[in-house]
C-alpha cells in the first residue's frame, strides 16, 4: 500500500479532513508521530483505503501499525473496526511513543494513540485497557509513572485502580493516577 504524511494529503482526503475536524495539529502529527493517510491499500485490505495510518516504532524499529477509520460513527452498528492493527502484532509487548517518552523521567500512561497525541512526548499508549507483564516491566524503567486511563465505564476504573495498586507496590511513592470524568478519555481533551 501507499501512504503520505497528513500534511501532503489533499485537504479533502478523508484521513486529513478527519484529523482536522478532531482539532489535531496535522503538522505536529506528521512531524513527531509520522501519522499518514492511506492513498492506496493492498488488495486484501482495500477497505482501509483513506484510513489514518499510525506507524508504531519502538527502540528505533518499525514494529507494527494501526489504521483508524476516518470518521466517528456507530462502529458496532456499521460492523467495521474503529482501529485495525497489523495481524499478529504483539501489542502486549509494545508501548506507543516509547522512544520519545524514554527521554523523560516521568511517563504518563494512556490507553490509545490519540491519548499520546494529546498528552505529548512524555506519554506512552498501551493499545488497550490492561497492562501486560512486559509493558509493566518497561514502565518500571521510568522514575515516576502517572496512569491516565480512559474512564469509559466502571470496569475500566476498577482496572486502573488495580494497576495503580500493583505498580505502587513495585515502585512505592512513584506512581500516581489521574481520574478523568466518567465517560471520557485523554483524547477528548
PDB file of C-alpha atoms in Angstrom:
ATOM      1  CA  UNK A   1       0.000   0.000   0.000  1.00  0.00           C
ATOM      2  CA  UNK A   2       0.938   3.625  -0.251  1.00  0.00           C
ATOM      3  CA  UNK A   3       0.506   6.447   2.204  1.00  0.00           C
ATOM      4  CA  UNK A   4       1.507  10.082   2.581  1.00  0.00           C
ATOM      5  CA  UNK A   5       2.085  12.290   5.629  1.00  0.00           C
ATOM      6  CA  UNK A   6      -1.109  14.125   6.627  1.00  0.00           C
ATOM      7  CA  UNK A   7       0.472  17.423   5.557  1.00  0.00           C
ATOM      8  CA  UNK A   8       0.957  16.156   1.986  1.00  0.00           C
ATOM      9  CA  UNK A   9      -2.614  14.946   1.511  1.00  0.00           C
ATOM     10  CA  UNK A  10      -5.281  16.993  -0.249  1.00  0.00           C
ATOM     11  CA  UNK A  11      -7.443  18.968   2.184  1.00  0.00           C
ATOM     12  CA  UNK A  12     -10.459  16.777   1.305  1.00  0.00           C
ATOM     13  CA  UNK A  13      -8.654  13.444   1.830  1.00  0.00           C
ATOM     14  CA  UNK A  14     -10.744  11.589   4.453  1.00  0.00           C
ATOM     15  CA  UNK A  15      -7.789  10.972   6.826  1.00  0.00           C
ATOM     16  CA  UNK A  16      -6.612  14.588   6.784  1.00  0.00           C
ATOM     17  CA  UNK A  17     -10.130  16.043   6.948  1.00  0.00           C
ATOM     18  CA  UNK A  18     -10.998  13.805   9.914  1.00  0.00           C
ATOM     19  CA  UNK A  19      -7.902  14.760  11.882  1.00  0.00           C
ATOM     20  CA  UNK A  20      -8.523  18.478  11.234  1.00  0.00           C
ATOM     21  CA  UNK A  21     -12.193  18.101  12.316  1.00  0.00           C
ATOM     22  CA  UNK A  22     -10.997  16.467  15.557  1.00  0.00           C
ATOM     23  CA  UNK A  23      -8.817  19.507  16.223  1.00  0.00           C
ATOM     24  CA  UNK A  24      -5.418  17.845  15.836  1.00  0.00           C
ATOM     25  CA  UNK A  25      -2.402  19.775  14.589  1.00  0.00           C
ATOM     26  CA  UNK A  26      -1.593  17.828  11.440  1.00  0.00           C
ATOM     27  CA  UNK A  27       1.871  19.403  11.212  1.00  0.00           C
ATOM     28  CA  UNK A  28       2.715  18.087  14.678  1.00  0.00           C
ATOM     29  CA  UNK A  29       1.198  14.651  13.974  1.00  0.00           C
ATOM     30  CA  UNK A  30       3.152  14.356  10.729  1.00  0.00           C
ATOM     31  CA  UNK A  31       6.453  15.586  12.173  1.00  0.00           C
ATOM     32  CA  UNK A  32       6.512  13.909  15.596  1.00  0.00           C
ATOM     33  CA  UNK A  33       4.432  10.764  15.066  1.00  0.00           C
ATOM     34  CA  UNK A  34       4.699  10.204  11.285  1.00  0.00           C
ATOM     35  CA  UNK A  35       0.890   9.972  11.036  1.00  0.00           C
ATOM     36  CA  UNK A  36      -0.158   9.350   7.476  1.00  0.00           C
ATOM     37  CA  UNK A  37      -3.179   8.824   5.259  1.00  0.00           C
ATOM     38  CA  UNK A  38      -3.672   5.724   3.155  1.00  0.00           C
ATOM     39  CA  UNK A  39      -3.902   6.556  -0.541  1.00  0.00           C
ATOM     40  CA  UNK A  40      -3.657   3.019  -1.874  1.00  0.00           C
ATOM     41  CA  UNK A  41      -4.345  -0.071   0.242  1.00  0.00           C
ATOM     42  CA  UNK A  42      -3.138  -3.601  -0.562  1.00  0.00           C
ATOM     43  CA  UNK A  43      -5.735  -5.790  -2.307  1.00  0.00           C
ATOM     44  CA  UNK A  44      -6.587  -7.844   0.800  1.00  0.00           C
ATOM     45  CA  UNK A  45      -7.170  -4.627   2.791  1.00  0.00           C
ATOM     46  CA  UNK A  46      -8.918  -2.429   0.210  1.00  0.00           C
ATOM     47  CA  UNK A  47     -11.407  -1.406   2.899  1.00  0.00           C
ATOM     48  CA  UNK A  48      -8.549   0.533   4.573  1.00  0.00           C
ATOM     49  CA  UNK A  49      -8.408   2.958   1.651  1.00  0.00           C
ATOM     50  CA  UNK A  50      -8.336   6.535   3.016  1.00  0.00           C
ATOM     51  CA  UNK A  51      -7.815   5.446   6.656  1.00  0.00           C
ATOM     52  CA  UNK A  52      -5.435   7.205   9.040  1.00  0.00           C
ATOM     53  CA  UNK A  53      -2.186   5.192   9.199  1.00  0.00           C
ATOM     54  CA  UNK A  54      -0.327   5.106  12.524  1.00  0.00           C
ATOM     55  CA  UNK A  55       3.181   3.600  12.311  1.00  0.00           C
ATOM     56  CA  UNK A  56       4.386   2.062  15.588  1.00  0.00           C
ATOM     57  CA  UNK A  57       8.074   2.244  16.399  1.00  0.00           C
ATOM     58  CA  UNK A  58       9.905   1.027  19.471  1.00  0.00           C
ATOM     59  CA  UNK A  59      13.641   1.182  20.032  1.00  0.00           C
ATOM     60  CA  UNK A  60      14.019   2.870  16.625  1.00  0.00           C
ATOM     61  CA  UNK A  61      12.396  -0.037  14.769  1.00  0.00           C
ATOM     62  CA  UNK A  62       9.067  -0.186  12.981  1.00  0.00           C
ATOM     63  CA  UNK A  63       7.273  -2.911  14.962  1.00  0.00           C
ATOM     64  CA  UNK A  64       3.769  -2.560  13.591  1.00  0.00           C
ATOM     65  CA  UNK A  65       0.994  -0.235  12.524  1.00  0.00           C
ATOM     66  CA  UNK A  66      -2.627   0.610  13.192  1.00  0.00           C
ATOM     67  CA  UNK A  67      -5.181   2.228  10.952  1.00  0.00           C
ATOM     68  CA  UNK A  68      -8.066   4.343  12.223  1.00  0.00           C
ATOM     69  CA  UNK A  69     -11.357   4.698  10.366  1.00  0.00           C
ATOM     70  CA  UNK A  70     -11.548   8.388   9.361  1.00  0.00           C
ATOM     71  CA  UNK A  71     -14.865   9.253  10.998  1.00  0.00           C
ATOM     72  CA  UNK A  72     -16.786   8.916  14.257  1.00  0.00           C
ATOM     73  CA  UNK A  73     -19.691   6.561  13.662  1.00  0.00           C
ATOM     74  CA  UNK A  74     -21.503   3.780  15.490  1.00  0.00           C
ATOM     75  CA  UNK A  75     -18.870   1.137  14.738  1.00  0.00           C
ATOM     76  CA  UNK A  76     -20.841  -1.734  16.214  1.00  0.00           C
ATOM     77  CA  UNK A  77     -23.899  -0.939  14.090  1.00  0.00           C
ATOM     78  CA  UNK A  78     -21.757  -0.439  10.975  1.00  0.00           C
ATOM     79  CA  UNK A  79     -19.903  -3.712  11.579  1.00  0.00           C
ATOM     80  CA  UNK A  80     -16.482  -2.205  10.881  1.00  0.00           C
ATOM     81  CA  UNK A  81     -13.482  -1.763  13.164  1.00  0.00           C
ATOM     82  CA  UNK A  82     -12.597   1.658  14.550  1.00  0.00           C
ATOM     83  CA  UNK A  83      -8.946   0.561  14.690  1.00  0.00           C
ATOM     84  CA  UNK A  84      -7.222  -2.285  12.901  1.00  0.00           C
ATOM     85  CA  UNK A  85      -3.655  -3.376  13.577  1.00  0.00           C
ATOM     86  CA  UNK A  86      -1.122  -5.433  11.723  1.00  0.00           C
ATOM     87  CA  UNK A  87      -2.274  -9.058  12.169  1.00  0.00           C
ATOM     88  CA  UNK A  88      -0.119 -10.843  14.725  1.00  0.00           C
ATOM     89  CA  UNK A  89       1.308  -7.594  16.084  1.00  0.00           C
ATOM     90  CA  UNK A  90       2.307  -8.282  19.713  1.00  0.00           C
ATOM     91  CA  UNK A  91       0.602  -5.239  21.303  1.00  0.00           C
ATOM     92  CA  UNK A  92       1.216  -6.639  24.787  1.00  0.00           C
ATOM     93  CA  UNK A  93       4.963  -6.158  24.209  1.00  0.00           C
ATOM     94  CA  UNK A  94       4.731  -2.594  22.883  1.00  0.00           C
ATOM     95  CA  UNK A  95       4.348   0.913  24.199  1.00  0.00           C
ATOM     96  CA  UNK A  96       3.423   3.508  21.583  1.00  0.00           C
ATOM     97  CA  UNK A  97       5.743   6.554  21.658  1.00  0.00           C
ATOM     98  CA  UNK A  98       8.322   4.703  23.769  1.00  0.00           C
ATOM     99  CA  UNK A  99      11.352   6.212  22.013  1.00  0.00           C
ATOM    100  CA  UNK A 100      10.292   9.798  22.715  1.00  0.00           C
ATOM    101  CA  UNK A 101       8.910   9.176  26.223  1.00  0.00           C
ATOM    102  CA  UNK A 102      12.009   7.362  27.476  1.00  0.00           C
ATOM    103  CA  UNK A 103      13.866  10.704  27.351  1.00  0.00           C
ATOM    104  CA  UNK A 104      11.787  11.902  30.324  1.00  0.00           C
ATOM    105  CA  UNK A 105      11.976  10.873  33.991  1.00  0.00           C
ATOM    106  CA  UNK A 106       8.182  10.711  34.287  1.00  0.00           C
ATOM    107  CA  UNK A 107       5.846   8.863  31.950  1.00  0.00           C
ATOM    108  CA  UNK A 108       2.091   9.324  31.503  1.00  0.00           C
ATOM    109  CA  UNK A 109       0.364   6.050  30.580  1.00  0.00           C
ATOM    110  CA  UNK A 110      -2.745   6.252  28.378  1.00  0.00           C
ATOM    111  CA  UNK A 111      -4.751   3.572  26.572  1.00  0.00           C
ATOM    112  CA  UNK A 112      -4.588   4.638  22.948  1.00  0.00           C
ATOM    113  CA  UNK A 113      -2.528   6.565  20.451  1.00  0.00           C
ATOM    114  CA  UNK A 114      -4.835   9.601  20.456  1.00  0.00           C
ATOM    115  CA  UNK A 115      -4.158   9.991  24.183  1.00  0.00           C
ATOM    116  CA  UNK A 116      -0.444  10.254  23.377  1.00  0.00           C
ATOM    117  CA  UNK A 117      -1.144  12.878  20.725  1.00  0.00           C
ATOM    118  CA  UNK A 118      -2.984  14.996  23.301  1.00  0.00           C
ATOM    119  CA  UNK A 119      -0.692  14.442  26.310  1.00  0.00           C
ATOM    120  CA  UNK A 120       2.521  14.724  24.284  1.00  0.00           C
ATOM    121  CA  UNK A 121       6.086  13.468  24.325  1.00  0.00           C
ATOM    122  CA  UNK A 122       6.328  12.096  27.893  1.00  0.00           C
ATOM    123  CA  UNK A 123       3.448   9.675  27.327  1.00  0.00           C
ATOM    124  CA  UNK A 124       3.020   6.101  26.101  1.00  0.00           C
ATOM    125  CA  UNK A 125      -0.037   4.142  24.994  1.00  0.00           C
ATOM    126  CA  UNK A 126      -0.884   0.563  25.975  1.00  0.00           C
ATOM    127  CA  UNK A 127      -3.137  -0.257  22.991  1.00  0.00           C
ATOM    128  CA  UNK A 128      -5.856  -1.283  25.417  1.00  0.00           C
ATOM    129  CA  UNK A 129      -7.242  -1.204  28.927  1.00  0.00           C
ATOM    130  CA  UNK A 130      -4.813  -3.566  30.630  1.00  0.00           C
ATOM    131  CA  UNK A 131      -1.083  -3.516  31.285  1.00  0.00           C
ATOM    132  CA  UNK A 132       0.716  -6.697  30.249  1.00  0.00           C
ATOM    133  CA  UNK A 133       3.625  -8.093  32.227  1.00  0.00           C
ATOM    134  CA  UNK A 134       6.074  -6.971  29.506  1.00  0.00           C
ATOM    135  CA  UNK A 135       4.593  -3.455  29.419  1.00  0.00           C
ATOM    136  CA  UNK A 136       4.786  -3.278  33.221  1.00  0.00           C
ATOM    137  CA  UNK A 137       8.495  -4.190  33.125  1.00  0.00           C
ATOM    138  CA  UNK A 138       9.057  -1.437  30.560  1.00  0.00           C
ATOM    139  CA  UNK A 139       7.129   1.115  32.641  1.00  0.00           C
ATOM    140  CA  UNK A 140       9.332   0.415  35.653  1.00  0.00           C
ATOM    141  CA  UNK A 141      12.253   1.984  33.730  1.00  0.00           C
ATOM    142  CA  UNK A 142      10.808   5.447  34.440  1.00  0.00           C
ATOM    143  CA  UNK A 143      11.389   7.207  37.762  1.00  0.00           C
ATOM    144  CA  UNK A 144       7.718   8.191  38.013  1.00  0.00           C
ATOM    145  CA  UNK A 145       4.572   6.745  36.443  1.00  0.00           C
ATOM    146  CA  UNK A 146       1.255   8.556  36.008  1.00  0.00           C
ATOM    147  CA  UNK A 147      -1.723   6.427  34.969  1.00  0.00           C
ATOM    148  CA  UNK A 148      -4.352   8.314  32.971  1.00  0.00           C
ATOM    149  CA  UNK A 149      -6.556   5.595  31.547  1.00  0.00           C
ATOM    150  CA  UNK A 150      -9.986   6.040  29.966  1.00  0.00           C
ATOM    151  CA  UNK A 151     -12.974   6.334  32.260  1.00  0.00           C
ATOM    152  CA  UNK A 152     -15.445   4.704  29.861  1.00  0.00           C
ATOM    153  CA  UNK A 153     -17.162   2.608  32.495  1.00  0.00           C
ATOM    154  CA  UNK A 154     -16.938   1.201  35.998  1.00  0.00           C
ATOM    155  CA  UNK A 155     -14.879  -1.840  34.964  1.00  0.00           C
ATOM    156  CA  UNK A 156     -12.257   0.423  33.333  1.00  0.00           C
ATOM    157  CA  UNK A 157     -11.988   2.416  36.552  1.00  0.00           C
ATOM    158  CA  UNK A 158     -11.589  -0.791  38.575  1.00  0.00           C
ATOM    159  CA  UNK A 159      -8.810  -1.983  36.224  1.00  0.00           C
ATOM    160  CA  UNK A 160      -6.990   1.340  36.567  1.00  0.00           C
ATOM    161  CA  UNK A 161      -7.212   1.154  40.360  1.00  0.00           C
ATOM    162  CA  UNK A 162      -5.867  -2.409  40.351  1.00  0.00           C
ATOM    163  CA  UNK A 163      -2.962  -1.426  38.091  1.00  0.00           C
ATOM    164  CA  UNK A 164      -2.251   1.636  40.230  1.00  0.00           C
ATOM    165  CA  UNK A 165      -2.006  -0.599  43.313  1.00  0.00           C
ATOM    166  CA  UNK A 166       0.172  -3.163  41.511  1.00  0.00           C
ATOM    167  CA  UNK A 167       2.615  -0.542  40.196  1.00  0.00           C
ATOM    168  CA  UNK A 168       2.630   1.248  43.568  1.00  0.00           C
ATOM    169  CA  UNK A 169       3.792  -1.962  45.254  1.00  0.00           C
ATOM    170  CA  UNK A 170       6.615  -2.290  42.714  1.00  0.00           C
ATOM    171  CA  UNK A 171       7.613   1.386  42.838  1.00  0.00           C
ATOM    172  CA  UNK A 172       6.410   2.846  46.166  1.00  0.00           C
ATOM    173  CA  UNK A 173       5.830   6.597  46.185  1.00  0.00           C
ATOM    174  CA  UNK A 174       6.497   6.943  42.450  1.00  0.00           C
ATOM    175  CA  UNK A 175       3.082   6.186  40.949  1.00  0.00           C
ATOM    176  CA  UNK A 176       0.087   8.496  40.618  1.00  0.00           C
ATOM    177  CA  UNK A 177      -3.225   8.271  38.832  1.00  0.00           C
ATOM    178  CA  UNK A 178      -5.358  10.871  37.122  1.00  0.00           C
ATOM    179  CA  UNK A 179      -9.043  10.076  37.385  1.00  0.00           C
ATOM    180  CA  UNK A 180     -10.883  11.510  34.410  1.00  0.00           C
ATOM    181  CA  UNK A 181     -14.593  12.350  34.434  1.00  0.00           C
ATOM    182  CA  UNK A 182     -16.810   9.332  33.706  1.00  0.00           C
ATOM    183  CA  UNK A 183     -17.221   8.564  30.026  1.00  0.00           C
ATOM    184  CA  UNK A 184     -14.089  10.428  28.926  1.00  0.00           C
ATOM    185  CA  UNK A 185     -10.580   9.670  27.753  1.00  0.00           C
ATOM    186  CA  UNK A 186      -7.444  11.804  27.298  1.00  0.00           C
ATOM    187  CA  UNK A 187      -8.060  12.065  23.545  1.00  0.00           C
ATOM    188  CA  UNK A 188     -11.232  14.070  24.187  1.00  0.00           C
ATOM    189  CA  UNK A 189      -9.443  16.924  25.945  1.00  0.00           C
TER     190      UNK A 189
END
